[in-house]
Structures are given as C-alpha cells and as structure tokens.
Coordinates of N, CA, C and O in Angstrom, one line a residue:
X13 N 0.8 -1.2 0.0 CA 0.0 0.0 0.0 C 0.9 1.3 0.0 O 0.5 2.2 0.7
X14 N 1.9 1.2 -0.7 CA 2.8 2.4 -0.9 C 2.2 3.3 -1.9 O 2.6 3.5 -3.0
X15 N 1.0 3.9 -1.5 CA 0.3 4.8 -2.4 C 0.2 6.2 -1.8 O 0.0 6.3 -0.6
X16 N 0.3 7.1 -2.7 CA 0.2 8.5 -2.3 C -1.0 9.3 -2.9 O -1.0 10.5 -3.0
X17 N -1.9 8.6 -3.5 CA -3.0 9.2 -4.2 C -3.8 10.1 -3.3 O -4.2 11.2 -3.7
X18 N -4.2 9.6 -2.1 CA -5.0 10.5 -1.2 C -4.2 11.7 -0.8 O -4.7 12.8 -0.7
X19 N -2.9 11.5 -0.5 CA -2.1 12.6 -0.1 C -2.0 13.6 -1.2 O -2.1 14.9 -0.9
X20 N -1.8 13.2 -2.4 CA -1.7 14.1 -3.5 C -3.1 14.9 -3.7 O -3.0 16.1 -3.9
X21 N -4.2 14.2 -3.6 CA -5.5 14.9 -3.7 C -5.7 15.9 -2.6 O -6.2 17.0 -2.8
X22 N -5.2 15.5 -1.3 CA -5.3 16.5 -0.2 C -4.4 17.7 -0.5 O -4.8 18.8 -0.2
X23 N -3.2 17.5 -0.9 CA -2.3 18.6 -1.2 C -2.9 19.5 -2.3 O -2.8 20.7 -2.2
X24 N -3.4 18.9 -3.3 CA -4.1 19.7 -4.4 C -5.2 20.6 -3.8 O -5.2 21.8 -4.1
X25 N -6.0 20.0 -3.0 CA -7.1 20.7 -2.4 C -6.6 21.9 -1.5 O -7.0 23.0 -1.6
X26 N -5.7 21.5 -0.6 CA -5.1 22.5 0.4 C -4.5 23.7 -0.4 O -4.7 24.8 -0.1
X27 N -3.6 23.4 -1.4 CA -3.0 24.4 -2.1 C -3.9 25.3 -2.9 O -3.8 26.5 -2.9
X28 N -4.9 24.7 -3.6 CA -5.9 25.4 -4.4 C -6.8 26.3 -3.5 O -7.0 27.5 -3.8
X29 N -7.3 25.7 -2.4 CA -8.2 26.4 -1.6 C -7.5 27.6 -0.8 O -8.0 28.7 -0.7
X30 N -6.3 27.3 -0.4 CA -5.5 28.3 0.3 C -5.2 29.5 -0.7 O -5.4 30.7 -0.3
X31 N -4.9 29.2 -1.9 CA -4.7 30.3 -2.9 C -6.0 31.1 -3.1 O -6.0 32.3 -3.2
X32 N -7.1 30.4 -3.2 CA -8.4 31.0 -3.5 C -8.9 31.8 -2.3 O -9.5 32.8 -2.4
X33 N -8.6 31.3 -1.1 CA -9.0 32.1 0.1 C -8.2 33.4 0.2 O -8.8 34.5 0.4
X34 N -6.9 33.3 -0.1 CA -6.1 34.5 -0.1 C -6.5 35.5 -1.2 O -6.4 36.7 -1.0
X35 N -7.0 35.0 -2.3 CA -7.5 35.9 -3.4 C -9.0 36.3 -3.2 O -9.6 36.9 -4.1
X36 N -9.6 35.8 -2.1 CA -11.0 36.1 -1.7 C -11.9 35.6 -2.8 O -12.9 36.3 -3.2
X37 N -11.7 34.4 -3.3 CA -12.5 33.8 -4.4 C -13.3 32.6 -3.9 O -13.9 31.9 -4.7
X38 N -13.4 32.4 -2.6 CA -14.2 31.3 -2.0 C -15.5 31.8 -1.5 O -15.5 32.8 -0.7
X39 N -16.6 31.2 -1.8 CA -17.9 31.6 -1.3 C -18.3 30.8 -0.1 O -18.1 29.6 -0.1
X40 N -18.8 31.4 0.9 CA -19.2 30.7 2.1 C -18.7 31.5 3.3 O -18.0 32.4 3.3
X41 N -19.2 31.0 4.5 CA -18.8 31.7 5.7 C -17.4 31.2 6.1 O -17.0 30.1 5.8
X42 N -16.6 32.1 6.7 CA -15.2 31.7 7.0 C -15.2 30.5 7.9 O -14.3 29.6 7.7
X43 N -16.1 30.3 8.8 CA -16.1 29.2 9.7 C -16.3 27.9 8.9 O -15.7 26.8 9.2
X44 N -17.2 27.9 7.9 CA -17.4 26.7 7.1 C -16.3 26.4 6.2 O -15.9 25.2 6.0
X45 N -15.7 27.4 5.6 CA -14.6 27.3 4.7 C -13.4 26.7 5.5 O -12.8 25.7 5.1
X46 N -13.1 27.2 6.7 CA -12.1 26.7 7.5 C -12.3 25.3 7.9 O -11.4 24.4 8.0
X47 N -13.6 25.0 8.2 CA -13.9 23.6 8.7 C -13.6 22.6 7.6 O -13.0 21.6 7.9
X48 N -14.0 22.9 6.4 CA -13.8 21.9 5.3 C -12.3 21.8 5.0 O -11.8 20.7 4.7
X49 N -11.6 22.9 5.1 CA -10.1 22.9 4.9 C -9.5 22.0 6.0 O -8.6 21.2 5.8
X50 N -10.0 22.2 7.2 CA -9.5 21.4 8.4 C -9.7 19.9 8.2 O -8.9 19.1 8.5
X51 N -10.9 19.5 7.6 CA -11.1 18.1 7.3 C -10.1 17.5 6.4 O -9.7 16.4 6.5
X52 N -9.7 18.3 5.4 CA -8.7 17.8 4.4 C -7.3 17.7 5.1 O -6.6 16.7 4.9
X53 N -7.0 18.6 6.0 CA -5.7 18.4 6.8 C -5.9 17.1 7.6 O -4.9 16.3 7.8
X54 N -7.0 16.8 8.2 CA -7.3 15.6 8.9 C -7.0 14.4 8.0 O -6.3 13.4 8.4
X55 N -7.6 14.4 6.8 CA -7.4 13.2 6.0 C -6.0 13.0 5.5 O -5.5 11.9 5.3
X56 N -5.3 14.1 5.3 CA -3.8 14.0 4.9 C -3.1 13.4 6.0 O -2.2 12.5 5.8
X57 N -3.4 13.8 7.2 CA -2.7 13.3 8.4 C -3.0 11.8 8.6 O -2.2 11.0 8.9
X58 N -4.3 11.5 8.4 CA -4.8 10.1 8.5 C -4.0 9.2 7.5 O -3.5 8.1 7.9
X59 N -3.8 9.6 6.3 CA -3.1 8.8 5.3 C -1.6 8.7 5.6 O -1.0 7.7 5.4
X60 N -1.1 9.8 6.0 CA 0.3 9.8 6.4 C 0.6 8.9 7.6 O 1.6 8.2 7.7
X61 N -0.4 8.8 8.5 CA -0.3 7.9 9.7 C -0.4 6.4 9.2 O 0.4 5.6 9.7
X62 N -1.2 6.1 8.2 CA -1.2 4.8 7.6 C 0.2 4.4 7.1 O 0.7 3.3 7.3
X63 N 0.8 5.4 6.4 CA 2.2 5.1 5.9 C 3.2 4.9 7.0 O 4.0 4.1 6.9
X64 N 3.1 5.8 8.0 CA 4.0 5.7 9.1 C 3.9 4.3 9.8 O 4.9 3.7 10.1
X65 N 2.7 3.9 10.1 CA 2.5 2.6 10.7 C 3.0 1.4 9.9 O 3.6 0.5 10.4
X66 N 2.8 1.5 8.5 CA 3.3 0.4 7.7 C 4.8 0.5 7.3 O 5.4 -0.6 7.2
X67 N 5.4 1.6 7.2 CA 6.7 1.7 6.7 C 7.7 2.5 7.6 O 8.9 2.4 7.3
X68 N 7.3 3.2 8.5 CA 8.2 4.0 9.4 C 8.6 5.3 8.7 O 7.9 6.2 8.5
X69 N 9.8 5.3 8.2 CA 10.4 6.4 7.4 C 9.6 6.5 6.1 O 9.7 5.6 5.3
X70 N 9.0 7.6 5.8 CA 8.3 7.9 4.6 C 8.5 9.3 4.1 O 8.9 10.2 5.0
X71 N 8.3 9.6 2.9 CA 8.4 11.0 2.4 C 7.3 11.9 3.0 O 6.2 11.5 3.2
X72 N 7.7 13.1 3.3 CA 6.8 14.2 3.7 C 6.5 15.0 2.5 O 7.4 15.7 2.0
X73 N 5.3 14.9 1.9 CA 5.0 15.6 0.7 C 3.8 16.6 1.0 O 2.8 16.2 1.4
X74 N 4.1 17.9 0.8 CA 3.1 18.9 1.1 C 2.6 19.7 -0.2 O 1.8 20.6 0.0
X75 N 3.0 19.2 -1.3 CA 2.6 19.9 -2.6 C 2.3 18.9 -3.6 O 2.8 17.7 -3.5
X76 N 1.7 19.2 -4.7 CA 1.4 18.3 -5.8 C 2.7 18.4 -6.6 O 3.2 19.4 -7.1
X77 N 3.3 17.2 -6.8 CA 4.6 17.1 -7.5 C 4.4 17.0 -9.0 O 3.5 16.2 -9.4
X78 N 5.3 17.6 -9.8 CA 5.2 17.4 -11.2 C 5.7 16.0 -11.6 O 6.4 15.4 -10.9
X79 N 5.3 15.6 -12.8 CA 5.7 14.3 -13.3 C 7.0 14.3 -14.0 O 7.2 14.1 -15.1
X80 N 8.0 14.7 -13.2 CA 9.4 14.8 -13.7 C 10.3 14.0 -12.7 O 10.4 14.3 -11.5
X81 N 11.0 13.0 -13.3 CA 11.7 12.1 -12.5 C 12.8 12.7 -11.6 O 12.9 12.3 -10.4
X82 N 13.5 13.7 -12.1 CA 14.6 14.3 -11.3 C 14.0 15.0 -10.0 O 14.5 15.0 -8.9
X83 N 12.8 15.7 -10.2 CA 12.1 16.3 -9.1 C 11.5 15.3 -8.1 O 11.6 15.4 -6.9
X84 N 11.0 14.2 -8.7 CA 10.4 13.2 -7.9 C 11.4 12.5 -7.0 O 11.2 12.1 -5.9
X85 N 12.6 12.2 -7.6 CA 13.7 11.6 -6.8 C 14.1 12.4 -5.6 O 14.3 11.8 -4.5
X86 N 14.2 13.7 -5.7 CA 14.5 14.5 -4.6 C 13.4 14.7 -3.6 O 13.6 14.6 -2.4
X87 N 12.2 14.9 -4.1 CA 11.1 15.3 -3.3 C 10.5 14.1 -2.5 O 9.7 14.3 -1.6
X88 N 10.8 12.9 -3.0 CA 10.2 11.7 -2.3 C 11.2 10.9 -1.5 O 11.0 9.7 -1.2
X89 N 12.2 11.6 -1.0 CA 13.2 10.9 -0.1 C 12.5 10.7 1.2 O 11.7 11.6 1.7
X90 N 12.8 9.6 1.8 CA 12.1 9.3 3.1 C 12.7 10.2 4.2 O 13.9 10.4 4.3
X91 N 11.7 10.7 5.0 CA 12.1 11.5 6.2 C 12.1 10.5 7.4 O 11.4 9.5 7.4
X92 N 12.9 10.8 8.4 CA 12.9 10.0 9.6 C 11.6 9.9 10.2 O 10.8 10.9 10.2
X93 N 11.2 8.8 10.8 CA 9.9 8.5 11.3 C 9.5 9.6 12.4 O 8.3 9.9 12.4
X94 N 10.4 10.0 13.2 CA 10.0 11.0 14.2 C 9.6 12.4 13.5 O 8.7 13.1 14.0
X95 N 10.2 12.7 12.4 CA 9.8 13.9 11.7 C 8.5 13.7 11.0 O 7.7 14.6 11.0
X96 N 8.2 12.5 10.6 CA 6.9 12.2 10.0 C 5.8 12.3 11.1 O 4.8 12.9 10.8
X97 N 6.1 11.8 12.2 CA 5.1 11.8 13.3 C 4.8 13.3 13.7 O 3.7 13.7 13.9
X98 N 5.9 14.1 13.8 CA 5.7 15.5 14.1 C 4.9 16.2 13.0 O 4.0 17.1 13.3
X99 N 5.1 15.9 11.8 CA 4.4 16.5 10.6 C 2.9 16.1 10.7 O 2.0 17.0 10.6
X100 N 2.6 14.8 11.0 CA 1.2 14.4 11.2 C 0.6 15.1 12.3 O -0.6 15.6 12.2
X101 N 1.2 15.3 13.4 CA 0.7 16.0 14.6 C 0.4 17.4 14.3 O -0.6 18.0 14.6
X102 N 1.3 18.1 13.5 CA 1.1 19.5 13.1 C -0.1 19.6 12.2 O -0.9 20.5 12.4
X103 N -0.3 18.6 11.3 CA -1.5 18.7 10.5 C -2.8 18.5 11.3 O -3.8 19.2 11.1
X104 N -2.7 17.6 12.3 CA -3.9 17.4 13.2 C -4.2 18.6 14.1 O -5.3 19.0 14.3
X105 N -3.1 19.3 14.5 CA -3.3 20.5 15.3 C -3.9 21.6 14.4 O -4.8 22.3 14.9
X106 N -3.5 21.7 13.2 CA -4.1 22.6 12.2 C -5.5 22.3 12.0 O -6.4 23.1 12.0
X107 N -5.8 21.0 11.8 CA -7.2 20.6 11.6 C -8.1 20.9 12.8 O -9.2 21.5 12.6
X108 N -7.6 20.7 14.0 CA -8.3 21.0 15.2 C -8.6 22.5 15.3 O -9.7 22.9 15.7
X109 N -7.6 23.3 14.9 CA -7.8 24.8 15.0 C -8.8 25.3 13.9 O -9.4 26.3 14.1
X110 N -9.0 24.6 12.8 CA -9.8 25.0 11.8 C -11.3 24.5 11.9 O -12.2 25.1 11.4
X111 N -11.4 23.3 12.4 CA -12.7 22.6 12.4 C -13.6 23.1 13.5 O -13.2 23.7 14.5
X112 N -14.9 22.9 13.2 CA -15.9 23.4 14.2 C -16.1 22.4 15.3 O -15.7 21.2 15.2
X113 N -16.6 22.9 16.5 CA -16.8 22.0 17.6 C -17.8 20.9 17.3 O -17.7 19.8 17.8
X114 N -18.8 21.2 16.5 CA -19.8 20.3 16.1 C -19.9 20.2 14.6 O -19.7 21.3 14.0
X115 N -20.3 19.1 14.1 CA -20.4 19.0 12.6 C -21.4 20.0 12.0 O -22.4 20.2 12.5
X116 N -21.0 20.6 10.9 CA -21.9 21.5 10.2 C -23.1 20.8 9.5 O -24.1 21.4 9.3
X117 N -22.9 19.5 9.3 CA -24.0 18.7 8.7 C -23.7 17.2 9.0 O -22.6 16.9 9.4
X118 N -24.7 16.4 8.9 CA -24.6 15.0 9.2 C -23.5 14.3 8.3 O -23.3 14.6 7.2
X119 N -22.7 13.4 9.0 CA -21.7 12.7 8.2 C -20.4 13.4 8.1 O -19.5 12.9 7.4
X120 N -20.2 14.5 8.7 CA -19.0 15.3 8.6 C -18.2 15.1 9.9 O -18.7 14.6 10.9
X121 N -16.9 15.4 9.9 CA -16.0 15.4 11.1 C -16.2 16.6 11.9 O -16.8 17.6 11.4
X122 N -15.7 16.6 13.1 CA -15.6 17.8 13.9 C -14.2 17.7 14.7 O -13.5 16.8 14.5
X123 N -13.9 18.8 15.4 CA -12.6 18.9 16.0 C -12.2 17.8 16.9 O -11.0 17.5 17.0
X124 N -13.1 17.2 17.6 CA -12.8 16.1 18.5 C -12.2 14.9 17.7 O -11.4 14.1 18.2
X125 N -12.6 14.7 16.4 CA -12.0 13.7 15.6 C -10.5 13.9 15.4 O -9.7 13.0 15.5
X126 N -10.1 15.2 15.2 CA -8.7 15.5 15.0 C -8.0 15.3 16.3 O -6.9 14.8 16.3
X127 N -8.6 15.6 17.5 CA -8.0 15.4 18.8 C -7.8 13.9 19.0 O -6.7 13.5 19.5
X128 N -8.8 13.1 18.7 CA -8.6 11.7 18.9 C -7.5 11.0 18.0 O -6.8 10.2 18.5
X129 N -7.5 11.4 16.8 CA -6.4 10.9 15.9 C -5.1 11.4 16.4 O -4.1 10.7 16.4
X130 N -5.0 12.7 16.8 CA -3.7 13.2 17.3 C -3.3 12.4 18.6 O -2.1 12.0 18.7
X131 N -4.2 12.1 19.4 CA -3.9 11.2 20.6 C -3.4 9.9 20.2 O -2.4 9.3 20.8
X132 N -4.0 9.3 19.2 CA -3.6 8.0 18.7 C -2.2 8.0 18.1 O -1.4 7.1 18.3
X133 N -1.9 9.0 17.3 CA -0.6 9.2 16.7 C 0.5 9.4 17.7 O 1.5 8.8 17.7
X134 N 0.2 10.2 18.7 CA 1.1 10.5 19.8 C 1.4 9.3 20.6 O 2.5 9.0 21.0
X135 N 0.3 8.5 20.9 CA 0.5 7.3 21.7 C 1.3 6.3 20.9 O 2.2 5.6 21.4
X136 N 1.1 6.2 19.6 CA 1.8 5.3 18.7 C 3.3 5.6 18.7 O 4.2 4.8 18.9
X137 N 3.6 6.9 18.6 CA 5.0 7.3 18.5 C 5.6 7.2 19.9 O 6.8 6.9 20.0
X138 N 4.9 7.5 21.0 CA 5.4 7.3 22.3 C 5.8 5.9 22.6 O 6.9 5.7 23.2
X139 N 5.0 5.0 22.2 CA 5.4 3.6 22.5 C 6.5 3.1 21.6 O 7.4 2.4 22.0
X140 N 6.6 3.6 20.4 CA 7.7 3.3 19.5 C 9.0 3.8 20.2 O 10.0 3.1 20.3
X141 N 9.0 5.1 20.6 CA 10.2 5.7 21.2 C 10.6 4.9 22.5 O 11.7 4.6 22.7
X142 N 9.6 4.5 23.3 CA 9.8 3.8 24.6 C 10.5 2.5 24.3 O 11.5 2.1 24.9
X143 N 9.9 1.7 23.4 CA 10.4 0.3 23.2 C 11.5 0.2 22.2 O 12.1 -0.9 22.1
X144 N 11.9 1.3 21.6 CA 13.1 1.2 20.7 C 14.2 2.1 21.2 O 15.2 2.4 20.5
X145 N 14.1 2.6 22.5 CA 15.2 3.4 23.1 C 16.4 2.5 23.1 O 16.4 1.3 23.3
X146 N 17.6 3.2 22.9 CA 18.9 2.5 23.0 C 19.1 1.4 21.9 O 19.8 0.5 22.1
X147 N 18.3 1.6 20.8 CA 18.5 0.7 19.6 C 18.9 1.6 18.4 O 18.8 2.8 18.5
X148 N 19.2 0.9 17.3 CA 19.5 1.7 16.1 C 18.2 2.4 15.6 O 18.3 3.2 14.7
X149 N 17.0 1.9 16.0 CA 15.8 2.5 15.5 C 15.3 3.7 16.4 O 14.3 4.2 16.1
X150 N 16.0 4.0 17.4 CA 15.6 5.0 18.3 C 15.5 6.4 17.6 O 16.3 6.7 16.8
X151 N 14.5 7.2 18.0 CA 14.3 8.5 17.5 C 15.0 9.5 18.4 O 16.1 9.3 18.8
X152 N 14.2 10.5 18.8 CA 14.7 11.6 19.6 C 14.5 11.3 21.1 O 14.9 12.1 21.9
X153 N 13.9 10.2 21.5 CA 13.7 10.0 22.9 C 12.6 10.8 23.5 O 12.7 11.2 24.7
X154 N 11.6 11.2 22.7 CA 10.5 12.1 23.2 C 9.3 11.3 23.6 O 8.1 11.8 23.5
X155 N 9.5 10.1 24.1 CA 8.3 9.3 24.5 C 7.4 10.0 25.5 O 6.2 10.0 25.4
X156 N 8.0 10.6 26.5 CA 7.2 11.3 27.5 C 6.4 12.4 26.9 O 5.2 12.6 27.2
X157 N 7.0 13.2 26.1 CA 6.3 14.3 25.4 C 5.1 13.8 24.6 O 4.1 14.4 24.7
X158 N 5.4 12.8 23.8 CA 4.3 12.2 23.0 C 3.2 11.6 23.9 O 2.0 11.8 23.6
X159 N 3.5 11.0 25.0 CA 2.5 10.4 25.9 C 1.7 11.5 26.6 O 0.5 11.4 26.7
X160 N 2.4 12.6 27.0 CA 1.6 13.7 27.6 C 0.7 14.3 26.6 O -0.4 14.7 26.9
X161 N 1.1 14.4 25.3 CA 0.2 15.0 24.3 C -1.0 14.1 24.1 O -2.1 14.5 23.9
X162 N -0.8 12.8 24.1 CA -1.9 11.8 23.9 C -2.9 11.9 25.0 O -4.1 12.0 24.8
X163 N -2.3 12.0 26.3 CA -3.2 12.2 27.4 C -4.0 13.5 27.4 O -5.2 13.6 27.7
X164 N -3.3 14.6 27.0 CA -3.9 15.9 26.9 C -5.1 15.9 25.9 O -6.2 16.4 26.2
X165 N -4.8 15.4 24.8 CA -5.9 15.4 23.7 C -7.0 14.4 24.1 O -8.2 14.8 23.9
X166 N -6.7 13.3 24.7 CA -7.8 12.4 25.2 C -8.7 13.0 26.2 O -9.9 13.0 26.2
X167 N -8.0 13.7 27.1 CA -8.8 14.4 28.2 C -9.6 15.5 27.6 O -10.7 15.8 28.1
X168 N -9.1 16.2 26.6 CA -9.9 17.3 26.0 C -11.2 16.7 25.4 O -12.2 17.4 25.5
X169 N -11.1 15.6 24.8 CA -12.3 15.0 24.2 C -13.2 14.5 25.3 O -14.4 14.7 25.2
X170 N -12.7 13.9 26.3 CA -13.5 13.5 27.4 C -14.3 14.7 28.0 O -15.5 14.6 28.3
X171 N -13.6 15.8 28.2 CA -14.1 17.0 28.8 C -15.0 17.8 27.9 O -15.7 18.8 28.3
X172 N -15.0 17.5 26.6 CA -15.8 18.3 25.7 C -17.3 18.2 25.9 O -18.1 19.0 25.5
X173 N -17.7 17.1 26.6 CA -19.2 16.9 26.9 C -20.0 16.4 25.7 O -21.2 16.2 25.8
X174 N -19.3 16.1 24.6 CA -20.1 15.5 23.4 C -20.3 14.0 23.6 O -21.2 13.5 23.0
X175 N -19.5 13.4 24.4 CA -19.7 11.9 24.6 C -20.1 11.6 26.0 O -19.7 12.3 27.0
X176 N -20.8 10.5 26.2 CA -21.3 10.2 27.5 C -21.0 8.7 27.8 O -21.2 7.8 27.0
X177 N -20.3 8.5 28.9 CA -20.0 7.1 29.3 C -21.0 6.5 30.2 O -20.9 5.3 30.6
X178 N -22.1 7.2 30.5 CA -23.1 6.7 31.4 C -24.0 5.8 30.6 O -24.7 6.1 29.7
X179 N -24.0 4.5 31.1 CA -24.9 3.5 30.4 C -26.0 3.1 31.3 O -26.6 2.0 31.1
X180 N -26.4 3.9 32.2 CA -27.5 3.6 33.1 C -28.8 3.4 32.3 O -29.6 2.4 32.6
X181 N -29.0 4.2 31.4 CA -30.3 4.1 30.6 C -30.1 3.3 29.3 O -30.9 3.4 28.4
X182 N -29.1 2.5 29.3 CA -28.8 1.7 28.1 C -29.7 0.5 28.1 O -29.9 -0.2 29.1
X183 N -30.2 0.2 26.9 CA -31.1 -1.0 26.8 C -30.6 -1.7 25.5 O -30.6 -1.1 24.4
X184 N -30.3 -3.0 25.6 CA -29.8 -3.8 24.5 C -28.7 -3.1 23.7 O -28.6 -3.2 22.5
X185 N -27.8 -2.4 24.4 CA -26.6 -1.8 23.8 C -26.8 -0.5 23.2 O -26.0 0.1 22.6
X186 N -28.1 0.0 23.3 CA -28.4 1.3 22.7 C -28.9 2.3 23.8 O -29.6 1.9 24.7
X187 N -28.5 3.5 23.6 CA -29.0 4.5 24.6 C -30.5 4.8 24.3 O -30.9 4.9 23.1
X188 N -31.3 4.9 25.3 CA -32.7 5.2 25.1 C -33.0 6.6 25.4 O -32.3 7.3 26.0

C-alpha cells in the first residue's frame, strides 16, 4: 500500500483552496470554509499515519509534485519517522484549529475527531520511542512528550461533553 493518491489529492485541495482564500475567491462563511479545509488536513494526516504505521520512514509531501523524474527523486526521499510523526501531529493541530466544535452537517467530522487521531498518533509514537530506546531504531527519545500529548488530547475529548460514558439508561446496547 505504498500509495500517495490520497495525499496528492489532499495537497491539491489544500494548495488550491489556500490560494483562493487569499484571493478572496471562495464563497461561504469563514467558519465553514475553515472547517472543510480542516477536514482535508485531517485526511492528509490520516493517510500519512497509515504510511508511518506500515513503513516508518516515509516522504513528507506537502505539494502536488510534477511528473518529472529528477524532481520526484529529490522530493520523495524518506524522512525519519520522528519527523513524519511531528508532521502528522502538526496537520492534526491545524485541523483541530480550523474545524468546528460540532459537525456542520450529518456525516462530517468535527474537531474532536482531530484530537482523537492526534492522541492515537502521539500514543503510537510514544510507544515506539519507549520500546526502541537505545537501539538503532531510536528517534529523539520524546516518549514522555508524546505520551503527555496523547493524554492531553484524550482528556480534551472526554471533557468536551459531546460523549457520554453513562450507560444507566442503556437497553440492548443502545441509549434510550
């Protein structure tokens, strides 16, 4: 699954929409425009996380690359996994800052989705750092920092009030 199709599509959208926002060519409320842009940052991070889990060191690609071999060779060099993890976390922080607290319509994401994925990425990288310390695979040794970030984001979702762990009124697995 060494595929970059989704990342390319996200980069195309991000670059195009950012240019059009700066040129004041996008129609809609700023909060909705930002929300949809935030969703694309979420999906780029999600696909980069898939690559990180499967391969570790992967290229960090933030733009649509031309179909020229010499440029592709340089632009698609693998970045160290800790840099990839930080890039994913930055994308998720950006998504969190842009997305709305609640979905603008059914079937859309909201900022807690970005926080949850950020917590998952941070936990993944924290455990990698912890269990690969003092090996040739060790990164920067930021396990504690990543673990604290995972806990902070998880707590933010818990405290958001959107989710309820109370199953007192639960019947047959469904809330009544």
